Amino acid sequence: MSKEMLNALDALEAEKGISKEIVIDALEAALVSAYKRHYGQAQNVEVEFEQKKGKIHVYAVKEVTEEVMDSQLEVSLKDALLINPAYEIGDKIRFEVTPKDFGRIAAQTAKQVILQRVREAERTIIYNEFSAYEKDIMQGIVERQDKRYIYVNLGKIEAVLSKQDQMPNEFYQPHDRIKVYVSRVENTSKGPQVFVSRSHPDLLRRLFEQEVPEVYDGLVEIVSVAREAGDRSKVAVRSTDPNIDAVGTCVGPKGQRVQAIVNELKGENMDIVEWDEDPAVFIANALNPSQVVDVIFDEQNPKACTVVVPDYQLSLAIGKRGQNARLAAKLTNHKIDIKSESDMAEFYETQAQSVSVEAEEQHDEAIIQSDLTDDEYQTIAFNDETIEETDQEEI
């Protein structure tokens, strides 16, 4: 080794970001491997790199024993005492066995192992760097496309954007700059693999954090997000400070903040609604821009409800292809059935008639099963009421 090699290690550390210690460990392992291959069995070989002078020393480590059974692994106590009188049985002694010339094959073997360790170190550095960006947003450049993925350059690595993670209203061209959500980072046998998304709901969260300082600082909290990428999204927000209007803060002056997000998502419509502890109020807010007359919860299932809206706003509440109702259900985590006021009134009227018919049937059934005649009944009341009987003969 020479000072030129030390300079090369310094350059590698500066260019690739790989610490000199990692490369030196790889070099020592390479030389041990080369020595074992070309100089016989040497399980007890150690390699030491001298960083100041760039020299390498190869040592054979032998154990001090009373009787030597294997000269490659053991040294007698008698010979050990000649080296140092303090040696005892069981001590380890290092003997330098550095060859004068490893030869071309040994050097090539060492080179291959070093390159492999350097590649592994680079992969580890890249994985550690990008795993820190998992569940976060990054900006990349579209490079190329095949049948499965769009490849986005994030700097030190090429991320993949699958079809299901692409927005249906976007067309990606090489050299386009796009913001992507890092959904996951995997350390595969071929190296780190970064998966990114443009359709993930949490992309909205990160965009709001970038555009709205109050969201980033935690003064305004995004409670839930429902998104149909490229078309429409609903975002429920609440304020942790009573003096801050959560919806107005996210919209921004003249809608500038939310418009920046809409532009980034190529015109995706955005509904920002206020979260409320009362589920009925929250569901009514989630169906914005439609007005809500009443929210009736199912007694058997608290996560299901019927929402009553004015007749003229029924189609607005449901939305195109049911989109508004579907997004509201996702946002509130409730099953929502939307009915107009007239439909609800008709339902109540039908229900009342059904109850009346059932009462009459119960009255007739009671007369049939009783021994009394119809003339002996002056008043009969059902549905958990008492039955009053009056005997006509006593009158």
Tab-separated table of C-alpha atoms in Angstrom:
chain	number	residue	atom	x	y	z
A	1	MET	CA	0.000	0.000	0.000
A	2	SER	CA	1.132	3.529	-0.606
A	3	LYS	CA	0.145	7.078	0.107
A	4	GLU	CA	-1.587	7.113	-3.297
A	5	MET	CA	-3.966	4.461	-1.943
A	6	LEU	CA	-4.635	6.592	1.142
A	7	ASN	CA	-5.430	9.537	-1.113
A	8	ALA	CA	-7.763	7.305	-3.127
A	9	LEU	CA	-9.573	6.286	0.059
A	10	ASP	CA	-10.003	9.936	0.994
A	11	ALA	CA	-11.371	10.702	-2.484
A	12	LEU	CA	-13.769	7.746	-2.286
A	13	GLU	CA	-15.057	8.977	1.060
A	14	ALA	CA	-15.625	12.469	-0.322
A	15	GLU	CA	-17.225	11.342	-3.598
A	16	LYS	CA	-19.329	8.350	-2.523
A	17	GLY	CA	-19.911	9.274	1.094
A	18	ILE	CA	-18.387	5.970	2.236
A	19	SER	CA	-16.286	6.275	5.366
A	20	LYS	CA	-12.646	5.309	5.133
A	21	GLU	CA	-13.079	2.785	7.949
A	22	ILE	CA	-15.621	0.795	5.908
A	23	VAL	CA	-13.256	0.592	2.943
A	24	ILE	CA	-10.342	-0.392	5.186
A	25	ASP	CA	-12.424	-3.177	6.758
A	26	ALA	CA	-13.287	-4.376	3.251
A	27	LEU	CA	-9.618	-4.258	2.275
A	28	GLU	CA	-8.545	-6.262	5.319
A	29	ALA	CA	-11.244	-8.872	4.661
A	30	ALA	CA	-10.124	-9.065	1.017
A	31	LEU	CA	-6.515	-9.699	1.958
A	32	VAL	CA	-7.494	-12.380	4.473
A	33	SER	CA	-9.515	-14.069	1.748
A	34	ALA	CA	-6.640	-13.847	-0.713
A	35	TYR	CA	-4.182	-15.235	1.791
A	36	LYS	CA	-6.436	-18.179	2.640
A	37	ARG	CA	-6.898	-19.022	-1.031
A	38	HIS	CA	-3.323	-18.781	-2.186
A	39	TYR	CA	-1.292	-19.615	0.913
A	40	GLY	CA	-3.034	-22.618	2.357
A	41	GLN	CA	-5.238	-23.035	5.433
A	42	ALA	CA	-5.082	-19.976	7.622
A	43	GLN	CA	-8.161	-19.763	9.844
A	44	ASN	CA	-6.056	-17.891	12.356
A	45	VAL	CA	-4.903	-15.111	10.013
A	46	GLU	CA	-5.398	-11.447	10.912
A	47	VAL	CA	-4.724	-8.447	8.705
A	48	GLU	CA	-3.834	-5.053	10.088
A	49	PHE	CA	-3.858	-1.881	8.020
A	50	GLU	CA	-1.521	0.896	9.046
A	51	GLN	CA	-3.337	4.080	8.083
A	52	LYS	CA	-0.491	6.530	8.617
A	53	LYS	CA	1.935	4.817	6.250
A	54	GLY	CA	-0.544	2.855	4.136
A	55	LYS	CA	1.137	-0.466	4.947
A	56	ILE	CA	-0.536	-3.826	5.505
A	57	HIS	CA	0.679	-6.523	7.865
A	58	VAL	CA	-0.521	-10.119	7.852
A	59	TYR	CA	-0.299	-12.015	11.150
A	60	ALA	CA	-0.761	-15.660	12.023
A	61	VAL	CA	-2.293	-15.975	15.494
A	62	LYS	CA	-1.078	-19.035	17.418
A	63	GLU	CA	-2.033	-20.363	20.819
A	64	VAL	CA	0.599	-21.228	23.428
A	65	THR	CA	0.393	-24.962	24.310
A	66	GLU	CA	2.483	-27.494	26.197
A	67	GLU	CA	2.679	-29.775	23.189
A	68	VAL	CA	2.322	-28.612	19.585
A	69	MET	CA	-0.173	-30.665	17.537
A	70	ASP	CA	-0.565	-28.206	14.628
A	71	SER	CA	2.309	-25.821	13.908
A	72	GLN	CA	0.036	-23.486	11.957
A	73	LEU	CA	-2.247	-22.944	14.941
A	74	GLU	CA	-0.053	-23.584	17.981
A	75	VAL	CA	3.325	-22.656	19.427
A	76	SER	CA	5.099	-24.436	22.252
A	77	LEU	CA	5.467	-22.808	25.654
A	78	LYS	CA	9.247	-23.196	25.352
A	79	ASP	CA	9.355	-21.144	22.138
A	80	ALA	CA	6.904	-18.619	23.532
A	81	LEU	CA	9.069	-17.984	26.602
A	82	LEU	CA	11.978	-17.183	24.311
A	83	ILE	CA	9.861	-14.413	22.814
A	84	ASN	CA	8.541	-13.082	26.118
A	85	PRO	CA	9.002	-14.688	29.542
A	86	ALA	CA	5.497	-13.530	30.561
A	87	TYR	CA	3.689	-15.842	28.177
A	88	GLU	CA	1.568	-18.641	29.666
A	89	ILE	CA	-0.345	-21.590	28.285
A	90	GLY	CA	-3.479	-20.392	26.502
A	91	ASP	CA	-2.081	-16.998	25.488
A	92	LYS	CA	-2.307	-15.836	21.857
A	93	ILE	CA	0.811	-14.740	19.967
A	94	ARG	CA	0.823	-12.977	16.623
A	95	PHE	CA	3.542	-13.844	14.105
A	96	GLU	CA	3.919	-11.635	11.043
A	97	VAL	CA	3.628	-13.697	7.855
A	98	THR	CA	3.213	-10.903	5.324
A	99	PRO	CA	4.148	-12.276	1.867
A	100	LYS	CA	6.579	-10.203	-0.164
A	101	ASP	CA	4.233	-10.385	-3.142
A	102	PHE	CA	0.652	-11.551	-3.157
A	103	GLY	CA	0.772	-11.939	-6.897
A	104	ARG	CA	-1.634	-10.923	-9.649
A	105	ILE	CA	-4.367	-13.431	-8.688
A	106	ALA	CA	-4.281	-12.464	-5.036
A	107	ALA	CA	-4.483	-8.771	-5.918
A	108	GLN	CA	-7.408	-9.393	-8.300
A	109	THR	CA	-9.256	-11.369	-5.626
A	110	ALA	CA	-8.724	-8.577	-3.135
A	111	LYS	CA	-9.964	-6.033	-5.671
A	112	GLN	CA	-13.188	-7.971	-6.302
A	113	VAL	CA	-13.966	-8.319	-2.619
A	114	ILE	CA	-13.259	-4.634	-2.034
A	115	LEU	CA	-15.580	-3.607	-4.883
A	116	GLN	CA	-18.308	-5.848	-3.506
A	117	ARG	CA	-17.991	-4.389	-0.016
A	118	VAL	CA	-17.981	-0.878	-1.471
A	119	ARG	CA	-21.214	-1.627	-3.363
A	120	GLU	CA	-22.799	-3.030	-0.213
A	121	ALA	CA	-21.736	0.026	1.741
A	122	GLU	CA	-23.212	2.315	-0.914
A	123	ARG	CA	-26.491	0.385	-0.813
A	124	THR	CA	-26.634	0.619	2.963
A	125	ILE	CA	-25.990	4.366	2.878
A	126	ILE	CA	-28.688	4.903	0.236
A	127	TYR	CA	-31.184	2.715	2.111
A	128	ASN	CA	-30.573	4.530	5.394
A	129	GLU	CA	-30.869	7.898	3.681
A	130	PHE	CA	-34.135	7.206	1.858
A	131	SER	CA	-35.757	5.176	4.630
A	132	ALA	CA	-35.695	8.449	6.575
A	133	TYR	CA	-37.936	9.925	3.837
A	134	GLU	CA	-40.496	7.104	4.080
A	135	LYS	CA	-44.030	8.520	4.588
A	136	ASP	CA	-42.725	11.889	3.417
A	137	ILE	CA	-42.761	13.925	0.218
A	138	MET	CA	-39.891	14.435	-2.240
A	139	GLN	CA	-39.384	16.122	-5.578
A	140	GLY	CA	-38.035	14.101	-8.465
A	141	ILE	CA	-37.534	14.149	-12.228
A	142	VAL	CA	-39.292	11.736	-14.585
A	143	GLU	CA	-36.640	9.805	-16.500
A	144	ARG	CA	-38.247	6.948	-18.426
A	145	GLN	CA	-41.246	4.658	-18.596
A	146	ASP	CA	-42.018	1.015	-19.343
A	147	LYS	CA	-45.126	-1.173	-19.167
A	148	ARG	CA	-44.954	-1.488	-15.370
A	149	TYR	CA	-43.421	1.653	-13.929
A	150	ILE	CA	-42.506	5.259	-14.420
A	151	TYR	CA	-38.975	5.822	-13.128
A	152	VAL	CA	-38.392	8.987	-11.106
A	153	ASN	CA	-34.893	10.223	-10.341
A	154	LEU	CA	-34.629	11.279	-6.687
A	155	GLY	CA	-30.921	12.044	-6.816
A	156	LYS	CA	-28.938	9.035	-5.656
A	157	ILE	CA	-31.591	6.510	-6.593
A	158	GLU	CA	-34.303	5.864	-9.150
A	159	ALA	CA	-37.751	5.423	-7.586
A	160	VAL	CA	-40.620	3.549	-9.238
A	161	LEU	CA	-44.147	4.884	-9.743
A	162	SER	CA	-46.606	2.058	-10.454
A	163	LYS	CA	-49.811	2.443	-12.477
A	164	GLN	CA	-52.076	2.301	-9.433
A	165	ASP	CA	-50.004	5.069	-7.823
A	166	GLN	CA	-50.324	7.360	-10.840
A	167	MET	CA	-53.045	9.982	-11.208
A	168	PRO	CA	-55.448	9.192	-14.062
A	169	ASN	CA	-55.548	12.815	-15.221
A	170	GLU	CA	-51.769	13.130	-15.551
A	171	PHE	CA	-49.429	12.338	-18.435
A	172	TYR	CA	-45.778	12.049	-17.489
A	173	GLN	CA	-43.022	13.088	-19.862
A	174	PRO	CA	-39.234	12.758	-19.439
A	175	HIS	CA	-37.663	15.674	-17.532
A	176	ASP	CA	-40.977	16.564	-15.827
A	177	ARG	CA	-40.507	17.673	-12.222
A	178	ILE	CA	-43.098	16.146	-9.895
A	179	LYS	CA	-43.663	15.866	-6.173
A	180	VAL	CA	-44.126	12.282	-4.987
A	181	TYR	CA	-45.036	10.581	-1.733
A	182	VAL	CA	-42.508	7.937	-0.603
A	183	SER	CA	-44.848	5.091	0.320
A	184	ARG	CA	-42.191	2.518	1.236
A	185	VAL	CA	-38.465	1.733	1.002
A	186	GLU	CA	-37.248	-1.857	0.712
A	187	ASN	CA	-33.727	-3.240	0.986
A	188	THR	CA	-33.712	-5.973	-1.664
A	189	SER	CA	-30.957	-8.288	-2.861
A	190	LYS	CA	-30.463	-5.983	-5.840
A	191	GLY	CA	-30.167	-2.950	-3.626
A	192	PRO	CA	-32.552	-0.394	-2.130
A	193	GLN	CA	-35.905	-0.006	-3.892
A	194	VAL	CA	-38.015	3.125	-3.372
A	195	PHE	CA	-41.734	3.083	-4.178
A	196	VAL	CA	-43.453	6.442	-4.663
A	197	SER	CA	-47.048	7.524	-5.227
A	198	ARG	CA	-49.042	10.435	-6.630
A	199	SER	CA	-52.436	9.011	-5.632
A	200	HIS	CA	-51.836	8.270	-1.938
A	201	PRO	CA	-54.152	10.227	0.437
A	202	ASP	CA	-51.202	11.157	2.654
A	203	LEU	CA	-49.706	13.094	-0.251
A	204	LEU	CA	-52.384	15.686	0.540
A	205	ARG	CA	-51.285	15.834	4.180
A	206	ARG	CA	-47.691	16.558	3.203
A	207	LEU	CA	-48.724	19.173	0.635
A	208	PHE	CA	-50.816	20.981	3.246
A	209	GLU	CA	-47.844	20.870	5.627
A	210	GLN	CA	-45.736	22.550	2.957
A	211	GLU	CA	-48.277	25.208	2.027
A	212	VAL	CA	-49.888	25.901	5.422
A	213	PRO	CA	-47.447	26.784	8.252
A	214	GLU	CA	-50.182	26.281	10.864
A	215	VAL	CA	-50.559	22.640	9.793
A	216	TYR	CA	-46.805	22.099	9.960
A	217	ASP	CA	-46.664	23.691	13.435
A	218	GLY	CA	-49.615	21.631	14.697
A	219	LEU	CA	-51.967	24.590	15.266
A	220	VAL	CA	-54.298	23.092	12.645
A	221	GLU	CA	-54.675	19.312	12.504
A	222	ILE	CA	-55.742	17.257	9.493
A	223	VAL	CA	-58.028	14.654	11.077
A	224	SER	CA	-58.909	12.584	8.018
A	225	VAL	CA	-58.558	12.565	4.236
A	226	ALA	CA	-60.768	10.970	1.589
A	227	ARG	CA	-59.429	11.081	-1.930
A	228	GLU	CA	-60.247	9.967	-5.448
A	229	ALA	CA	-56.958	10.952	-7.053
A	230	GLY	CA	-57.149	13.347	-9.961
A	231	ASP	CA	-60.842	14.095	-9.472
A	232	ARG	CA	-61.898	15.190	-5.996
A	233	SER	CA	-60.810	15.080	-2.370
A	234	LYS	CA	-62.275	15.926	1.024
A	235	VAL	CA	-60.111	17.006	3.951
A	236	ALA	CA	-61.397	17.290	7.533
A	237	VAL	CA	-59.492	19.782	9.695
A	238	ARG	CA	-59.722	21.117	13.214
A	239	SER	CA	-57.943	23.837	15.144
A	240	THR	CA	-56.088	23.305	18.401
A	241	ASP	CA	-56.287	27.070	19.020
A	242	PRO	CA	-59.801	28.526	19.484
A	243	ASN	CA	-58.631	31.789	17.876
A	244	ILE	CA	-57.725	30.083	14.587
A	245	ASP	CA	-60.263	29.199	11.903
A	246	ALA	CA	-59.064	25.819	10.627
A	247	VAL	CA	-60.898	25.899	7.277
A	248	GLY	CA	-60.041	29.528	6.524
A	249	THR	CA	-56.395	28.960	7.416
A	250	CYS	CA	-56.101	26.044	4.983
A	251	VAL	CA	-57.892	27.920	2.214
A	252	GLY	CA	-55.670	30.969	2.657
A	253	PRO	CA	-56.127	34.574	1.487
A	254	LYS	CA	-58.215	34.525	-1.701
A	255	GLY	CA	-57.779	30.756	-1.757
A	256	GLN	CA	-54.057	30.986	-2.530
A	257	ARG	CA	-52.931	28.146	-0.259
A	258	VAL	CA	-55.407	25.543	-1.409
A	259	GLN	CA	-55.031	26.705	-5.014
A	260	ALA	CA	-51.306	25.935	-4.885
A	261	ILE	CA	-52.167	22.365	-3.867
A	262	VAL	CA	-54.850	22.097	-6.565
A	263	ASN	CA	-52.313	23.247	-9.168
A	264	GLU	CA	-49.772	20.689	-7.969
A	265	LEU	CA	-52.430	17.959	-8.357
A	266	LYS	CA	-53.386	19.166	-11.858
A	267	GLY	CA	-56.794	20.593	-10.986
A	268	GLU	CA	-58.029	18.037	-8.456
A	269	ASN	CA	-61.092	19.534	-6.715
A	270	MET	CA	-60.735	20.084	-2.995
A	271	ASP	CA	-63.356	20.263	-0.222
A	272	ILE	CA	-62.043	21.415	3.160
A	273	VAL	CA	-64.549	20.773	5.958
A	274	GLU	CA	-64.447	21.313	9.696
A	275	TRP	CA	-64.211	18.282	11.963
A	276	ASP	CA	-66.619	18.138	14.923
A	277	GLU	CA	-66.889	15.887	17.961
A	278	ASP	CA	-70.598	15.452	17.270
A	279	PRO	CA	-70.835	12.801	14.515
A	280	ALA	CA	-74.067	14.302	13.196
A	281	VAL	CA	-72.462	17.729	12.735
A	282	PHE	CA	-69.344	16.186	11.207
A	283	ILE	CA	-71.398	14.145	8.721
A	284	ALA	CA	-73.397	17.258	7.786
A	285	ASN	CA	-70.139	19.168	7.215
A	286	ALA	CA	-68.692	16.304	5.179
A	287	LEU	CA	-71.601	16.438	2.708
A	288	ASN	CA	-70.668	20.003	1.797
A	289	PRO	CA	-71.728	21.771	-0.441
A	290	SER	CA	-75.147	20.197	0.167
A	291	GLN	CA	-77.395	21.359	3.023
A	292	VAL	CA	-78.457	18.767	5.587
A	293	VAL	CA	-81.837	18.849	7.348
A	294	ASP	CA	-81.325	15.949	9.754
A	295	VAL	CA	-79.002	13.036	10.536
A	296	ILE	CA	-80.704	9.929	11.940
A	297	PHE	CA	-78.469	7.181	13.328
A	298	ASP	CA	-79.336	3.499	13.183
A	299	GLU	CA	-80.012	2.159	16.681
A	300	GLN	CA	-78.603	-1.246	15.727
A	301	ASN	CA	-75.460	0.113	14.058
A	302	PRO	CA	-73.968	3.407	15.350
A	303	LYS	CA	-71.717	3.604	12.273
A	304	ALA	CA	-74.731	3.776	9.937
A	305	CYS	CA	-77.056	6.740	9.468
A	306	THR	CA	-79.720	8.263	7.238
A	307	VAL	CA	-79.166	11.847	6.123
A	308	VAL	CA	-82.196	13.954	5.171
A	309	VAL	CA	-81.629	16.744	2.645
A	310	PRO	CA	-83.973	19.179	0.859
A	311	ASP	CA	-85.610	17.743	-2.262
A	312	TYR	CA	-83.850	20.155	-4.600
A	313	GLN	CA	-80.424	19.245	-3.173
A	314	LEU	CA	-80.698	15.458	-3.317
A	315	SER	CA	-78.588	15.140	-6.471
A	316	LEU	CA	-76.036	17.620	-5.077
A	317	ALA	CA	-75.711	15.622	-1.858
A	318	ILE	CA	-75.231	12.353	-3.719
A	319	GLY	CA	-72.899	13.895	-6.273
A	320	LYS	CA	-71.890	12.791	-9.732
A	321	ARG	CA	-71.843	8.970	-9.809
A	322	GLY	CA	-72.365	9.094	-6.021
A	323	GLN	CA	-68.948	10.685	-5.488
A	324	ASN	CA	-69.923	13.254	-2.851
A	325	ALA	CA	-71.698	10.673	-0.673
A	326	ARG	CA	-68.888	8.149	-1.179
A	327	LEU	CA	-66.155	10.580	-0.145
A	328	ALA	CA	-68.199	11.761	2.850
A	329	ALA	CA	-68.603	8.147	3.986
A	330	LYS	CA	-64.826	7.589	3.732
A	331	LEU	CA	-64.064	10.852	5.500
A	332	THR	CA	-66.403	10.189	8.455
A	333	ASN	CA	-66.059	6.387	8.526
A	334	HIS	CA	-69.855	6.045	8.509
A	335	LYS	CA	-72.274	4.286	6.200
A	336	ILE	CA	-74.455	7.093	4.837
A	337	ASP	CA	-77.898	6.685	3.251
A	338	ILE	CA	-79.210	9.927	1.736
A	339	LYS	CA	-82.935	10.633	1.435
A	340	SER	CA	-84.929	13.701	0.416
A	341	GLU	CA	-87.434	15.338	2.746
A	342	SER	CA	-90.405	14.124	0.669
A	343	ASP	CA	-89.052	10.552	0.600
A	344	MET	CA	-88.571	10.652	4.343
A	345	ALA	CA	-92.108	12.026	4.917
A	346	GLU	CA	-93.529	9.273	2.709
A	347	PHE	CA	-91.507	6.713	4.636
A	348	TYR	CA	-92.877	7.947	7.970
A	349	GLU	CA	-96.432	7.960	6.573
A	350	THR	CA	-96.070	4.410	5.302
A	351	GLN	CA	-94.640	3.341	8.614
A	352	ALA	CA	-97.557	4.947	10.514
A	353	GLN	CA	-100.100	3.212	8.268
A	354	SER	CA	-98.332	-0.094	8.819
A	355	VAL	CA	-98.539	0.395	12.593
A	356	SER	CA	-102.277	1.225	12.324
A	357	VAL	CA	-103.026	-1.869	10.254
A	358	GLU	CA	-101.053	-4.008	12.662
A	359	ALA	CA	-103.061	-2.609	15.605
A	360	GLU	CA	-106.372	-3.428	13.883
A	361	GLU	CA	-105.174	-6.945	13.153
A	362	GLN	CA	-104.209	-7.408	16.794
A	363	HIS	CA	-107.688	-6.155	17.843
A	364	ASP	CA	-109.443	-8.654	15.606
A	365	GLU	CA	-107.181	-11.475	16.726
A	366	ALA	CA	-107.946	-10.690	20.382
A	367	ILE	CA	-111.717	-10.879	19.755
A	368	ILE	CA	-111.375	-14.195	17.918
A	369	GLN	CA	-109.296	-15.805	20.673
A	370	SER	CA	-111.523	-14.438	23.505
A	371	ASP	CA	-114.665	-16.117	24.811
A	372	LEU	CA	-116.413	-12.736	24.918
A	373	THR	CA	-118.547	-11.406	22.084
A	374	ASP	CA	-117.854	-8.186	20.271
A	375	ASP	CA	-120.750	-6.478	22.103
A	376	GLU	CA	-119.022	-7.173	25.421
A	377	TYR	CA	-116.087	-4.915	24.461
A	378	GLN	CA	-116.580	-1.238	25.039
A	379	THR	CA	-112.922	-0.293	24.758
A	380	ILE	CA	-109.882	-2.351	23.805
A	381	ALA	CA	-106.430	-0.706	23.711
A	382	PHE	CA	-103.300	-2.428	22.445
A	383	ASN	CA	-99.546	-1.714	22.027
A	384	ASP	CA	-98.549	-1.951	25.686
A	385	GLU	CA	-101.782	-0.253	26.881
A	386	THR	CA	-104.345	-1.857	29.241
A	387	ILE	CA	-107.514	-3.470	27.914
A	388	GLU	CA	-110.614	-1.962	29.480
A	389	GLU	CA	-113.676	-4.259	29.534
A	390	THR	CA	-117.234	-3.222	30.377
A	391	ASP	CA	-119.989	-5.816	30.867
A	392	GLN	CA	-123.087	-4.561	29.069
A	393	GLU	CA	-125.383	-6.688	31.282
A	394	GLU	CA	-124.194	-4.930	34.467
A	395	ILE	CA	-125.122	-1.573	32.964
